[in-house]
Amino acid sequence: MSLYIDAAHCRPTSRAPIWIMRQAGRYLPEYRAFRDKYGFLDMIRTPEIATEITLQPIRRFGFDAAILFSDILTVANALGADLSFVEGKGPVIANPVRSLHDASQLVSTDIRLSLDYVSRAITLLKSELGATPLIGFAGAPFTVASYMVEGSSSRDLRTLKQFMYSAPDAMEELMDRLVRATADYLNMQIEAGVDSIQIFDTWAGLLSYPEFQEWVIRPIRALLNRLRNPAGVPITIFAKGTSAFWNDLTQLPIQVLGVDWQADIPALGQLINPGIALQGNLDPMMLYSPSDVLKKRVLRLLEPMANRPGYIFNLGHGILPDVNPDQVKLVVDTVKEYGYERVYS
Ligand code: 1CP
């Protein structure tokens, strides 16, 4: 067994396992060397390249888990979204969904065929990774829907909210298709051999509570109900900006709650069901601070969490592309050196 899987199941571990969101990506010079030669979508669609990029941060830092190099928008693309990644702008969808007609015109695709390159990457990775567990992932229906309706990144989801409030039947149609496609996608990843799953709901925190219940909790529950997970791989939900709604999130059938940097993670540890593990939550911008300050802040997070079985060290959101990799090494080394022996012996 691995530290990461043990912690995800709230079994006592000798130290906190560590991985970081977006660990495979732009802050690494060895990633940028590939990116200079290939388009982003070509990289995720080529299993050999996706495998190499997934392994880069494992080789360099010895993280306790690998996360598949891919993107949450592959599912949108499989449903017919005309997706591209524009330098300096991020994802762009040329045919956004703006009506019930648009939603009902989406493609009924067999995810196993359209996203077959993902299961091939997982197979390759499982043979390369040895004892390091592999995290599979998908975007939650709400966050993927936000890109499909907005057509690009949005700070406030203004277009999505207009759509959601004025055409709830169209929103329902879009979300229903996303729930089914995302469940098929995660079932494919589980069958291909991932050791855990993380669901990213990056924009859930922009919703008011009733909408959070309707468009975050309800669809994620429907999605989880559709999973076939015979080996019981642990499921993590990361929904940025939603720690106030911990009670709804921890009633979902999940094993790990991912926590953003704004939450008081030790306090959450006292409140939530002790059978649910916590993951997080160093401010990603803390990696810009001097190394002695950074080290102290990592220890400040580890100390209170050592008393609670079920803690996975991570950032409170993805690592930023201009962070110095040496700072990541300092974080990893600090977490690895901080044993829990004194607490459990
Ligand atoms: O230009 C480039 O080189 C591409 C940059 C890039 C990378 C490295 C994108 C475009 N996606 C990724 C990889 C990625 N995306 C991973 C790989 C595994 C890892 O974590 O290392 C994962 C898990 C994601 C997930 C993802 N994509 C999320 C959820 C997590 C989060 O950070 O909030 C979201 C919202 C996306 C959309 C997306 N794809 C890419 C970008 C730049 C964005 C975000 C745009 C925005 O802020 O709206």
mmCIF file of C-alpha atoms and ligand atoms in Angstrom:
data_model
loop_
_atom_site.group_PDB
_atom_site.id
_atom_site.type_symbol
_atom_site.label_atom_id
_atom_site.label_comp_id
_atom_site.label_asym_id
_atom_site.label_seq_id
_atom_site.Cartn_x
_atom_site.Cartn_y
_atom_site.Cartn_z
ATOM 1 C CA MET A 1 0.000 0.000 0.000
ATOM 2 C CA SER A 2 1.076 3.604 -0.362
ATOM 3 C CA LEU A 3 1.144 6.542 2.033
ATOM 4 C CA TYR A 4 -1.229 8.434 -0.240
ATOM 5 C CA ILE A 5 -3.802 5.632 -0.454
ATOM 6 C CA ASP A 6 -3.533 4.932 3.278
ATOM 7 C CA ALA A 7 -4.077 8.603 4.122
ATOM 8 C CA ALA A 8 -7.018 8.788 1.679
ATOM 9 C CA HIS A 9 -8.654 5.948 3.657
ATOM 10 C CA CYS A 10 -7.814 7.664 6.981
ATOM 11 C CA ARG A 11 -5.391 4.924 7.986
ATOM 12 C CA PRO A 12 -2.499 6.139 10.179
ATOM 13 C CA THR A 13 0.682 6.927 8.198
ATOM 14 C CA SER A 14 4.293 7.582 9.241
ATOM 15 C CA ARG A 15 4.138 11.037 7.622
ATOM 16 C CA ALA A 16 1.809 13.084 5.442
ATOM 17 C CA PRO A 17 1.899 12.121 1.765
ATOM 18 C CA ILE A 18 2.353 14.987 -0.702
ATOM 19 C CA TRP A 19 1.386 15.738 -4.283
ATOM 20 C CA ILE A 20 0.419 19.106 -5.734
ATOM 21 C CA MET A 21 -2.338 20.136 -8.091
ATOM 22 C CA ARG A 22 -1.000 20.966 -11.562
ATOM 23 C CA GLN A 23 2.314 19.313 -10.658
ATOM 24 C CA ALA A 24 2.687 18.222 -14.305
ATOM 25 C CA GLY A 25 2.925 21.484 -16.194
ATOM 26 C CA ARG A 26 4.303 24.845 -17.066
ATOM 27 C CA TYR A 27 6.522 25.634 -14.047
ATOM 28 C CA LEU A 28 8.826 22.765 -15.105
ATOM 29 C CA PRO A 29 11.473 23.531 -17.757
ATOM 30 C CA GLU A 30 11.281 19.919 -18.945
ATOM 31 C CA TYR A 31 7.521 20.447 -19.597
ATOM 32 C CA ARG A 32 8.175 23.686 -21.489
ATOM 33 C CA ALA A 33 10.736 21.911 -23.671
ATOM 34 C CA PHE A 34 7.956 19.571 -24.892
ATOM 35 C CA ARG A 35 5.461 22.409 -25.147
ATOM 36 C CA ASP A 36 7.809 24.342 -27.455
ATOM 37 C CA LYS A 37 7.548 21.462 -29.899
ATOM 38 C CA TYR A 38 3.907 20.326 -29.599
ATOM 39 C CA GLY A 39 0.435 21.784 -29.239
ATOM 40 C CA PHE A 40 -1.219 21.205 -25.846
ATOM 41 C CA LEU A 41 -4.048 19.076 -27.270
ATOM 42 C CA ASP A 42 -1.570 16.997 -29.287
ATOM 43 C CA MET A 43 0.355 16.382 -26.085
ATOM 44 C CA ILE A 44 -2.638 15.082 -24.145
ATOM 45 C CA ARG A 45 -3.818 13.000 -27.113
ATOM 46 C CA THR A 46 -0.475 11.196 -27.494
ATOM 47 C CA PRO A 47 -0.208 8.544 -24.748
ATOM 48 C CA GLU A 48 3.607 8.428 -24.863
ATOM 49 C CA ILE A 49 3.862 12.202 -24.346
ATOM 50 C CA ALA A 50 1.120 12.285 -21.680
ATOM 51 C CA THR A 51 3.006 9.521 -19.869
ATOM 52 C CA GLU A 52 6.322 11.368 -20.047
ATOM 53 C CA ILE A 53 4.790 14.640 -18.758
ATOM 54 C CA THR A 54 3.033 12.795 -15.902
ATOM 55 C CA LEU A 55 6.344 11.233 -14.859
ATOM 56 C CA GLN A 56 8.433 14.435 -14.992
ATOM 57 C CA PRO A 57 7.463 15.782 -11.530
ATOM 58 C CA ILE A 58 7.673 12.289 -10.008
ATOM 59 C CA ARG A 59 11.253 11.882 -11.181
ATOM 60 C CA ARG A 60 12.275 15.378 -10.133
ATOM 61 C CA PHE A 61 10.622 15.603 -6.706
ATOM 62 C CA GLY A 62 9.500 12.116 -5.674
ATOM 63 C CA PHE A 63 5.870 13.080 -5.068
ATOM 64 C CA ASP A 64 3.793 10.389 -3.330
ATOM 65 C CA ALA A 65 1.238 10.279 -6.161
ATOM 66 C CA ALA A 66 1.204 11.034 -9.880
ATOM 67 C CA ILE A 67 -1.692 12.802 -11.602
ATOM 68 C CA LEU A 68 -2.517 11.922 -15.163
ATOM 69 C CA PHE A 69 -1.504 14.669 -17.590
ATOM 70 C CA SER A 70 -4.700 15.637 -19.395
ATOM 71 C CA ASP A 71 -7.362 18.331 -19.034
ATOM 72 C CA ILE A 72 -10.902 18.609 -17.721
ATOM 73 C CA LEU A 73 -12.097 19.877 -21.110
ATOM 74 C CA THR A 74 -11.490 16.614 -22.987
ATOM 75 C CA VAL A 75 -15.050 15.605 -22.043
ATOM 76 C CA ALA A 76 -16.479 18.868 -23.419
ATOM 77 C CA ASN A 77 -14.558 18.243 -26.618
ATOM 78 C CA ALA A 78 -15.906 14.678 -26.870
ATOM 79 C CA LEU A 79 -19.447 16.087 -26.567
ATOM 80 C CA GLY A 80 -18.842 18.343 -29.566
ATOM 81 C CA ALA A 81 -17.248 21.488 -28.122
ATOM 82 C CA ASP A 82 -14.844 22.953 -30.678
ATOM 83 C CA LEU A 83 -11.935 23.378 -28.260
ATOM 84 C CA SER A 84 -8.590 25.069 -28.669
ATOM 85 C CA PHE A 85 -6.000 26.492 -26.286
ATOM 86 C CA VAL A 86 -4.956 30.025 -27.137
ATOM 87 C CA GLU A 87 -1.614 31.347 -25.871
ATOM 88 C CA GLY A 88 -2.176 33.833 -23.069
ATOM 89 C CA LYS A 89 -5.953 33.223 -22.998
ATOM 90 C CA GLY A 90 -6.383 29.581 -22.037
ATOM 91 C CA PRO A 91 -9.193 27.367 -23.307
ATOM 92 C CA VAL A 92 -11.509 28.700 -26.038
ATOM 93 C CA ILE A 93 -14.687 26.967 -27.255
ATOM 94 C CA ALA A 94 -15.822 28.288 -30.654
ATOM 95 C CA ASN A 95 -19.396 26.923 -30.428
ATOM 96 C CA PRO A 96 -20.654 27.713 -26.907
ATOM 97 C CA VAL A 97 -23.951 26.272 -25.657
ATOM 98 C CA ARG A 98 -26.487 29.095 -25.314
ATOM 99 C CA SER A 99 -29.909 27.429 -25.728
ATOM 100 C CA LEU A 100 -31.865 24.211 -25.233
ATOM 101 C CA HIS A 101 -31.384 23.591 -28.948
ATOM 102 C CA ASP A 102 -27.582 23.878 -28.597
ATOM 103 C CA ALA A 103 -27.597 21.522 -25.592
ATOM 104 C CA SER A 104 -29.739 18.925 -27.369
ATOM 105 C CA GLN A 105 -27.472 19.069 -30.456
ATOM 106 C CA LEU A 106 -24.452 17.898 -28.443
ATOM 107 C CA VAL A 107 -22.932 14.652 -29.677
ATOM 108 C CA SER A 108 -23.977 11.342 -28.058
ATOM 109 C CA THR A 109 -20.514 9.945 -28.080
ATOM 110 C CA ASP A 110 -19.042 6.696 -26.836
ATOM 111 C CA ILE A 111 -16.459 8.088 -24.432
ATOM 112 C CA ARG A 112 -14.519 4.834 -24.534
ATOM 113 C CA LEU A 113 -13.852 5.454 -28.204
ATOM 114 C CA SER A 114 -13.488 9.225 -28.259
ATOM 115 C CA LEU A 115 -11.214 9.345 -25.203
ATOM 116 C CA ASP A 116 -9.461 6.046 -25.804
ATOM 117 C CA TYR A 117 -6.079 7.830 -25.738
ATOM 118 C CA VAL A 118 -6.610 8.460 -22.006
ATOM 119 C CA SER A 119 -7.003 4.780 -21.187
ATOM 120 C CA ARG A 120 -3.927 4.007 -23.288
ATOM 121 C CA ALA A 121 -1.928 6.614 -21.329
ATOM 122 C CA ILE A 122 -3.123 5.052 -18.042
ATOM 123 C CA THR A 123 -2.009 1.589 -19.180
ATOM 124 C CA LEU A 124 1.439 2.929 -20.091
ATOM 125 C CA LEU A 125 1.701 4.857 -16.840
ATOM 126 C CA LYS A 126 0.771 1.873 -14.689
ATOM 127 C CA SER A 127 3.683 -0.048 -16.162
ATOM 128 C CA GLU A 128 6.113 2.852 -15.545
ATOM 129 C CA LEU A 129 5.039 4.091 -12.115
ATOM 130 C CA GLY A 130 5.838 1.084 -9.951
ATOM 131 C CA ALA A 131 4.596 1.692 -6.404
ATOM 132 C CA THR A 132 3.596 5.328 -6.969
ATOM 133 C CA PRO A 133 -0.190 5.559 -7.205
ATOM 134 C CA LEU A 134 -1.835 7.234 -10.196
ATOM 135 C CA ILE A 135 -4.623 9.776 -9.728
ATOM 136 C CA GLY A 136 -7.215 9.944 -12.503
ATOM 137 C CA PHE A 137 -9.525 12.929 -12.751
ATOM 138 C CA ALA A 138 -12.399 14.741 -14.386
ATOM 139 C CA GLY A 139 -13.949 18.159 -14.124
ATOM 140 C CA ALA A 140 -17.220 18.249 -12.219
ATOM 141 C CA PRO A 141 -20.242 18.815 -14.490
ATOM 142 C CA PHE A 142 -20.727 22.406 -13.289
ATOM 143 C CA THR A 143 -17.170 23.571 -13.993
ATOM 144 C CA VAL A 144 -17.056 21.883 -17.405
ATOM 145 C CA ALA A 145 -20.490 23.382 -18.208
ATOM 146 C CA SER A 146 -19.132 26.812 -17.288
ATOM 147 C CA TYR A 147 -16.537 26.630 -20.081
ATOM 148 C CA MET A 148 -19.072 25.158 -22.527
ATOM 149 C CA VAL A 149 -21.467 28.065 -21.963
ATOM 150 C CA GLU A 150 -18.996 30.924 -21.475
ATOM 151 C CA GLY A 151 -16.764 29.773 -24.339
ATOM 152 C CA SER A 152 -13.633 30.735 -22.399
ATOM 153 C CA SER A 153 -12.425 31.501 -18.873
ATOM 154 C CA SER A 154 -14.571 33.933 -16.944
ATOM 155 C CA ARG A 155 -13.943 35.721 -13.675
ATOM 156 C CA ASP A 156 -17.605 35.898 -12.606
ATOM 157 C CA LEU A 157 -19.483 33.386 -14.843
ATOM 158 C CA ARG A 158 -21.845 36.152 -15.945
ATOM 159 C CA THR A 159 -22.919 34.410 -19.171
ATOM 160 C CA LEU A 160 -23.313 31.048 -17.453
ATOM 161 C CA LYS A 161 -25.444 32.565 -14.680
ATOM 162 C CA GLN A 162 -27.686 34.356 -17.193
ATOM 163 C CA PHE A 163 -28.121 31.026 -18.984
ATOM 164 C CA MET A 164 -28.685 29.080 -15.759
ATOM 165 C CA TYR A 165 -31.302 31.517 -14.383
ATOM 166 C CA SER A 166 -33.126 32.186 -17.637
ATOM 167 C CA ALA A 167 -33.024 28.729 -19.250
ATOM 168 C CA PRO A 168 -32.949 26.130 -16.434
ATOM 169 C CA ASP A 169 -34.280 23.439 -18.806
ATOM 170 C CA ALA A 170 -31.299 24.003 -21.127
ATOM 171 C CA MET A 171 -28.917 23.942 -18.142
ATOM 172 C CA GLU A 172 -30.515 20.667 -16.999
ATOM 173 C CA GLU A 173 -30.081 19.132 -20.465
ATOM 174 C CA LEU A 174 -26.414 20.176 -20.604
ATOM 175 C CA MET A 175 -25.710 18.978 -17.062
ATOM 176 C CA ASP A 176 -27.468 15.664 -17.634
ATOM 177 C CA ARG A 177 -25.267 14.968 -20.653
ATOM 178 C CA LEU A 178 -22.174 15.962 -18.690
ATOM 179 C CA VAL A 179 -23.092 13.713 -15.748
ATOM 180 C CA ARG A 180 -23.446 10.699 -18.045
ATOM 181 C CA ALA A 181 -20.323 11.386 -20.137
ATOM 182 C CA THR A 182 -18.197 12.136 -17.055
ATOM 183 C CA ALA A 183 -19.356 8.921 -15.348
ATOM 184 C CA ASP A 184 -18.438 6.917 -18.475
ATOM 185 C CA TYR A 185 -15.085 8.686 -18.558
ATOM 186 C CA LEU A 186 -14.281 7.959 -14.906
ATOM 187 C CA ASN A 187 -15.465 4.349 -15.238
ATOM 188 C CA MET A 188 -13.070 3.978 -18.160
ATOM 189 C CA GLN A 189 -10.210 5.387 -16.069
ATOM 190 C CA ILE A 190 -11.011 3.072 -13.147
ATOM 191 C CA GLU A 191 -11.070 0.050 -15.467
ATOM 192 C CA ALA A 192 -7.767 1.150 -17.023
ATOM 193 C CA GLY A 193 -6.214 1.054 -13.544
ATOM 194 C CA VAL A 194 -6.107 4.458 -11.838
ATOM 195 C CA ASP A 195 -5.597 4.184 -8.071
ATOM 196 C CA SER A 196 -7.787 7.121 -7.141
ATOM 197 C CA ILE A 197 -10.003 9.778 -8.683
ATOM 198 C CA GLN A 198 -10.172 13.513 -8.118
ATOM 199 C CA ILE A 199 -13.128 15.585 -9.271
ATOM 200 C CA PHE A 200 -12.303 19.268 -9.852
ATOM 201 C CA ASP A 201 -15.123 21.789 -9.370
ATOM 202 C CA THR A 202 -12.977 24.879 -9.725
ATOM 203 C CA TRP A 203 -15.796 27.419 -10.146
ATOM 204 C CA ALA A 204 -18.360 25.997 -7.687
ATOM 205 C CA GLY A 205 -17.497 28.730 -5.177
ATOM 206 C CA LEU A 206 -19.111 31.384 -7.372
ATOM 207 C CA LEU A 207 -22.591 30.002 -6.688
ATOM 208 C CA SER A 208 -25.068 30.942 -3.989
ATOM 209 C CA TYR A 209 -26.075 28.133 -1.645
ATOM 210 C CA PRO A 210 -29.320 27.023 -3.390
ATOM 211 C CA GLU A 211 -27.533 26.907 -6.757
ATOM 212 C CA PHE A 212 -24.589 25.122 -5.150
ATOM 213 C CA GLN A 213 -27.004 22.430 -3.959
ATOM 214 C CA GLU A 214 -28.715 22.197 -7.327
ATOM 215 C CA TRP A 215 -25.780 22.404 -9.762
ATOM 216 C CA VAL A 216 -22.873 21.097 -7.689
ATOM 217 C CA ILE A 217 -24.112 18.648 -5.048
ATOM 218 C CA ARG A 218 -26.992 17.094 -7.027
ATOM 219 C CA PRO A 219 -25.017 16.397 -10.247
ATOM 220 C CA ILE A 220 -21.920 15.175 -8.378
ATOM 221 C CA ARG A 221 -24.136 12.792 -6.410
ATOM 222 C CA ALA A 222 -25.695 11.541 -9.657
ATOM 223 C CA LEU A 223 -22.231 11.135 -11.146
ATOM 224 C CA LEU A 224 -20.922 9.194 -8.131
ATOM 225 C CA ASN A 225 -24.008 6.950 -8.214
ATOM 226 C CA ARG A 226 -23.088 5.931 -11.751
ATOM 227 C CA LEU A 227 -19.525 4.885 -10.901
ATOM 228 C CA ARG A 228 -18.563 1.225 -10.944
ATOM 229 C CA ASN A 229 -15.734 1.086 -8.474
ATOM 230 C CA PRO A 230 -15.362 -2.544 -7.344
ATOM 231 C CA ALA A 231 -11.912 -2.056 -5.790
ATOM 232 C CA GLY A 232 -13.084 1.061 -3.963
ATOM 233 C CA VAL A 233 -10.490 3.506 -5.304
ATOM 234 C CA PRO A 234 -10.733 6.638 -3.134
ATOM 235 C CA ILE A 235 -12.631 9.624 -4.519
ATOM 236 C CA THR A 236 -11.600 13.228 -3.797
ATOM 237 C CA ILE A 237 -13.742 16.301 -4.386
ATOM 238 C CA PHE A 238 -11.972 19.632 -4.782
ATOM 239 C CA ALA A 239 -14.425 22.510 -5.107
ATOM 240 C CA LYS A 240 -12.631 25.829 -4.766
ATOM 241 C CA GLY A 241 -14.270 28.447 -2.551
ATOM 242 C CA THR A 242 -16.801 26.094 -0.959
ATOM 243 C CA SER A 243 -15.434 25.306 2.486
ATOM 244 C CA ALA A 244 -18.479 27.009 4.053
ATOM 245 C CA PHE A 245 -20.523 24.165 2.499
ATOM 246 C CA TRP A 246 -18.403 21.394 4.059
ATOM 247 C CA ASN A 247 -21.490 19.762 5.512
ATOM 248 C CA ASP A 248 -23.088 19.145 2.097
ATOM 249 C CA LEU A 249 -19.766 18.067 0.567
ATOM 250 C CA THR A 250 -18.940 15.570 3.294
ATOM 251 C CA GLN A 251 -22.354 13.928 2.977
ATOM 252 C CA LEU A 252 -21.377 12.821 -0.523
ATOM 253 C CA PRO A 253 -19.996 9.275 -0.811
ATOM 254 C CA ILE A 254 -16.373 10.460 -1.001
ATOM 255 C CA GLN A 255 -13.174 9.574 0.855
ATOM 256 C CA VAL A 256 -11.229 12.863 0.609
ATOM 257 C CA LEU A 257 -12.230 16.512 0.767
ATOM 258 C CA GLY A 258 -9.838 18.816 -1.105
ATOM 259 C CA VAL A 259 -9.604 22.197 0.614
ATOM 260 C CA ASP A 260 -8.611 25.545 -0.890
ATOM 261 C CA TRP A 261 -6.131 27.928 0.763
ATOM 262 C CA GLN A 262 -8.764 30.112 2.425
ATOM 263 C CA ALA A 263 -10.114 27.437 4.752
ATOM 264 C CA ASP A 264 -8.853 26.729 8.271
ATOM 265 C CA ILE A 265 -7.985 23.101 7.611
ATOM 266 C CA PRO A 266 -7.260 22.058 11.249
ATOM 267 C CA ALA A 267 -10.632 23.510 12.286
ATOM 268 C CA LEU A 268 -12.342 21.642 9.438
ATOM 269 C CA GLY A 269 -10.626 18.495 10.674
ATOM 270 C CA GLN A 270 -12.474 18.894 13.988
ATOM 271 C CA LEU A 271 -15.833 19.467 12.332
ATOM 272 C CA ILE A 272 -16.076 16.851 9.627
ATOM 273 C CA ASN A 273 -16.738 13.138 9.805
ATOM 274 C CA PRO A 274 -13.447 11.565 11.022
ATOM 275 C CA GLY A 275 -13.799 8.938 8.271
ATOM 276 C CA ILE A 276 -13.177 11.578 5.585
ATOM 277 C CA ALA A 277 -9.584 12.593 4.794
ATOM 278 C CA LEU A 278 -8.538 16.196 4.139
ATOM 279 C CA GLN A 279 -6.237 17.407 1.397
ATOM 280 C CA GLY A 280 -4.649 20.843 1.107
ATOM 281 C CA ASN A 281 -4.188 23.740 1.531
ATOM 282 C CA LEU A 282 -1.054 25.901 1.283
ATOM 283 C CA ASP A 283 -1.682 29.160 -0.593
ATOM 284 C CA PRO A 284 -0.099 28.611 -4.044
ATOM 285 C CA MET A 285 1.363 32.131 -3.799
ATOM 286 C CA MET A 286 3.208 31.154 -0.616
ATOM 287 C CA LEU A 287 5.752 29.609 -3.012
ATOM 288 C CA TYR A 288 6.846 33.125 -3.902
ATOM 289 C CA SER A 289 8.027 33.758 -0.314
ATOM 290 C CA PRO A 290 11.612 33.449 0.992
ATOM 291 C CA SER A 291 12.566 29.853 1.704
ATOM 292 C CA ASP A 292 12.695 30.221 5.522
ATOM 293 C CA VAL A 293 9.177 31.716 5.528
ATOM 294 C CA LEU A 294 7.921 28.992 3.174
ATOM 295 C CA LYS A 295 9.358 26.239 5.348
ATOM 296 C CA LYS A 296 7.725 27.678 8.483
ATOM 297 C CA ARG A 297 4.346 27.861 6.782
ATOM 298 C CA VAL A 298 4.586 24.252 5.627
ATOM 299 C CA LEU A 299 5.371 23.172 9.208
ATOM 300 C CA ARG A 300 2.513 25.295 10.526
ATOM 301 C CA LEU A 301 0.141 23.254 8.377
ATOM 302 C CA LEU A 302 1.691 19.868 9.186
ATOM 303 C CA GLU A 303 1.789 20.232 12.964
ATOM 304 C CA PRO A 304 -1.939 20.386 13.761
ATOM 305 C CA MET A 305 -2.767 17.817 11.078
ATOM 306 C CA ALA A 306 -0.387 15.198 12.494
ATOM 307 C CA ASN A 307 -3.003 14.350 15.107
ATOM 308 C CA ARG A 308 -5.646 13.414 12.563
ATOM 309 C CA PRO A 309 -5.259 10.226 10.484
ATOM 310 C CA GLY A 310 -6.273 11.128 6.940
ATOM 311 C CA TYR A 311 -4.260 14.134 5.854
ATOM 312 C CA ILE A 312 -2.704 14.655 2.408
ATOM 313 C CA PHE A 313 -0.447 17.661 1.900
ATOM 314 C CA ASN A 314 -1.241 19.762 -1.190
ATOM 315 C CA LEU A 315 -1.618 23.357 -2.269
ATOM 316 C CA GLY A 316 -5.002 25.060 -1.981
ATOM 317 C CA HIS A 317 -5.161 25.274 -5.807
ATOM 318 C CA GLY A 318 -2.861 24.556 -8.741
ATOM 319 C CA ILE A 319 0.780 25.599 -8.735
ATOM 320 C CA LEU A 320 1.362 28.835 -10.667
ATOM 321 C CA PRO A 321 3.354 28.632 -13.898
ATOM 322 C CA ASP A 322 6.095 31.079 -12.832
ATOM 323 C CA VAL A 323 7.002 29.375 -9.548
ATOM 324 C CA ASN A 324 10.643 28.377 -9.103
ATOM 325 C CA PRO A 325 10.905 24.550 -8.989
ATOM 326 C CA ASP A 326 13.448 24.857 -6.141
ATOM 327 C CA GLN A 327 10.613 26.111 -3.940
ATOM 328 C CA VAL A 328 8.638 22.957 -4.739
ATOM 329 C CA LYS A 329 11.623 20.849 -3.732
ATOM 330 C CA LEU A 330 11.790 22.697 -0.409
ATOM 331 C CA VAL A 331 8.091 21.992 0.250
ATOM 332 C CA VAL A 332 8.440 18.294 -0.642
ATOM 333 C CA ASP A 333 11.570 17.850 1.482
ATOM 334 C CA THR A 334 9.987 19.622 4.452
ATOM 335 C CA VAL A 335 6.885 17.420 4.301
ATOM 336 C CA LYS A 336 8.965 14.254 3.927
ATOM 337 C CA GLU A 337 11.241 15.129 6.847
ATOM 338 C CA TYR A 338 8.339 15.831 9.180
ATOM 339 C CA GLY A 339 7.562 12.368 10.529
ATOM 340 C CA TYR A 340 4.529 11.604 12.654
ATOM 341 C CA GLU A 341 6.431 9.135 14.907
ATOM 342 C CA ARG A 342 6.226 11.308 17.976
ATOM 343 C CA VAL A 343 2.485 11.485 17.635
ATOM 344 C CA TYR A 344 1.705 7.838 17.082
ATOM 345 C CA SER A 345 4.402 6.192 19.243
HETATM 346 O O1 1CP B 1 -0.348 25.969 -22.474
HETATM 347 C C1 1CP B 1 -0.137 24.934 -21.836
HETATM 348 O O2 1CP B 1 0.987 24.409 -21.753
HETATM 349 C C2 1CP B 1 -1.295 24.243 -21.220
HETATM 350 C C3 1CP B 1 -1.487 24.566 -19.790
HETATM 351 C C4 1CP B 1 -2.356 23.490 -19.178
HETATM 352 C C5 1CP B 1 -1.914 22.387 -18.439
HETATM 353 C C6 1CP B 1 -0.489 22.015 -18.099
HETATM 354 C C7 1CP B 1 -3.756 23.390 -19.281
HETATM 355 C C8 1CP B 1 -4.670 24.308 -20.005
HETATM 356 N N1 1CP B 1 -4.170 22.244 -18.616
HETATM 357 C C9 1CP B 1 -3.067 21.608 -18.096
HETATM 358 C C10 1CP B 1 -3.036 20.327 -17.383
HETATM 359 C C11 1CP B 1 -4.089 20.037 -16.400
HETATM 360 N N2 1CP B 1 -5.300 20.660 -16.253
HETATM 361 C C12 1CP B 1 -4.027 18.985 -15.467
HETATM 362 C C13 1CP B 1 -2.882 17.986 -15.493
HETATM 363 C C14 1CP B 1 -2.431 17.298 -14.356
HETATM 364 C C15 1CP B 1 -1.812 18.132 -13.254
HETATM 365 O O3 1CP B 1 -2.574 18.553 -12.366
HETATM 366 O O4 1CP B 1 -0.602 18.283 -13.247
HETATM 367 C C16 1CP B 1 -5.202 19.033 -14.702
HETATM 368 C C17 1CP B 1 -5.603 18.158 -13.540
HETATM 369 C C18 1CP B 1 -5.998 20.085 -15.211
HETATM 370 C C19 1CP B 1 -7.328 20.415 -14.699
HETATM 371 C C20 1CP B 1 -7.971 21.676 -15.125
HETATM 372 N N3 1CP B 1 -7.997 22.247 -16.362
HETATM 373 C C21 1CP B 1 -8.802 22.455 -14.288
HETATM 374 C C22 1CP B 1 -9.159 22.105 -12.855
HETATM 375 C C23 1CP B 1 -8.049 22.403 -11.917
HETATM 376 C C24 1CP B 1 -7.726 23.857 -11.683
HETATM 377 O O5 1CP B 1 -6.542 24.198 -11.796
HETATM 378 O O6 1CP B 1 -8.646 24.620 -11.342
HETATM 379 C C25 1CP B 1 -9.277 23.546 -15.033
HETATM 380 C C26 1CP B 1 -10.193 24.656 -14.565
HETATM 381 C C27 1CP B 1 -8.757 23.398 -16.353
HETATM 382 C C28 1CP B 1 -9.021 24.284 -17.514
HETATM 383 C C29 1CP B 1 -7.742 24.781 -18.058
HETATM 384 N N4 1CP B 1 -6.940 24.067 -18.899
HETATM 385 C C30 1CP B 1 -5.804 24.786 -19.170
HETATM 386 C C31 1CP B 1 -5.886 26.019 -18.456
HETATM 387 C C32 1CP B 1 -4.865 27.105 -18.511
HETATM 388 C C33 1CP B 1 -7.095 25.979 -17.741
HETATM 389 C C34 1CP B 1 -7.580 27.007 -16.733
HETATM 390 C C35 1CP B 1 -8.138 28.207 -17.377
HETATM 391 C C36 1CP B 1 -8.879 29.079 -16.387
HETATM 392 O O7 1CP B 1 -8.279 29.551 -15.404
HETATM 393 O O8 1CP B 1 -10.077 29.266 -16.620
#
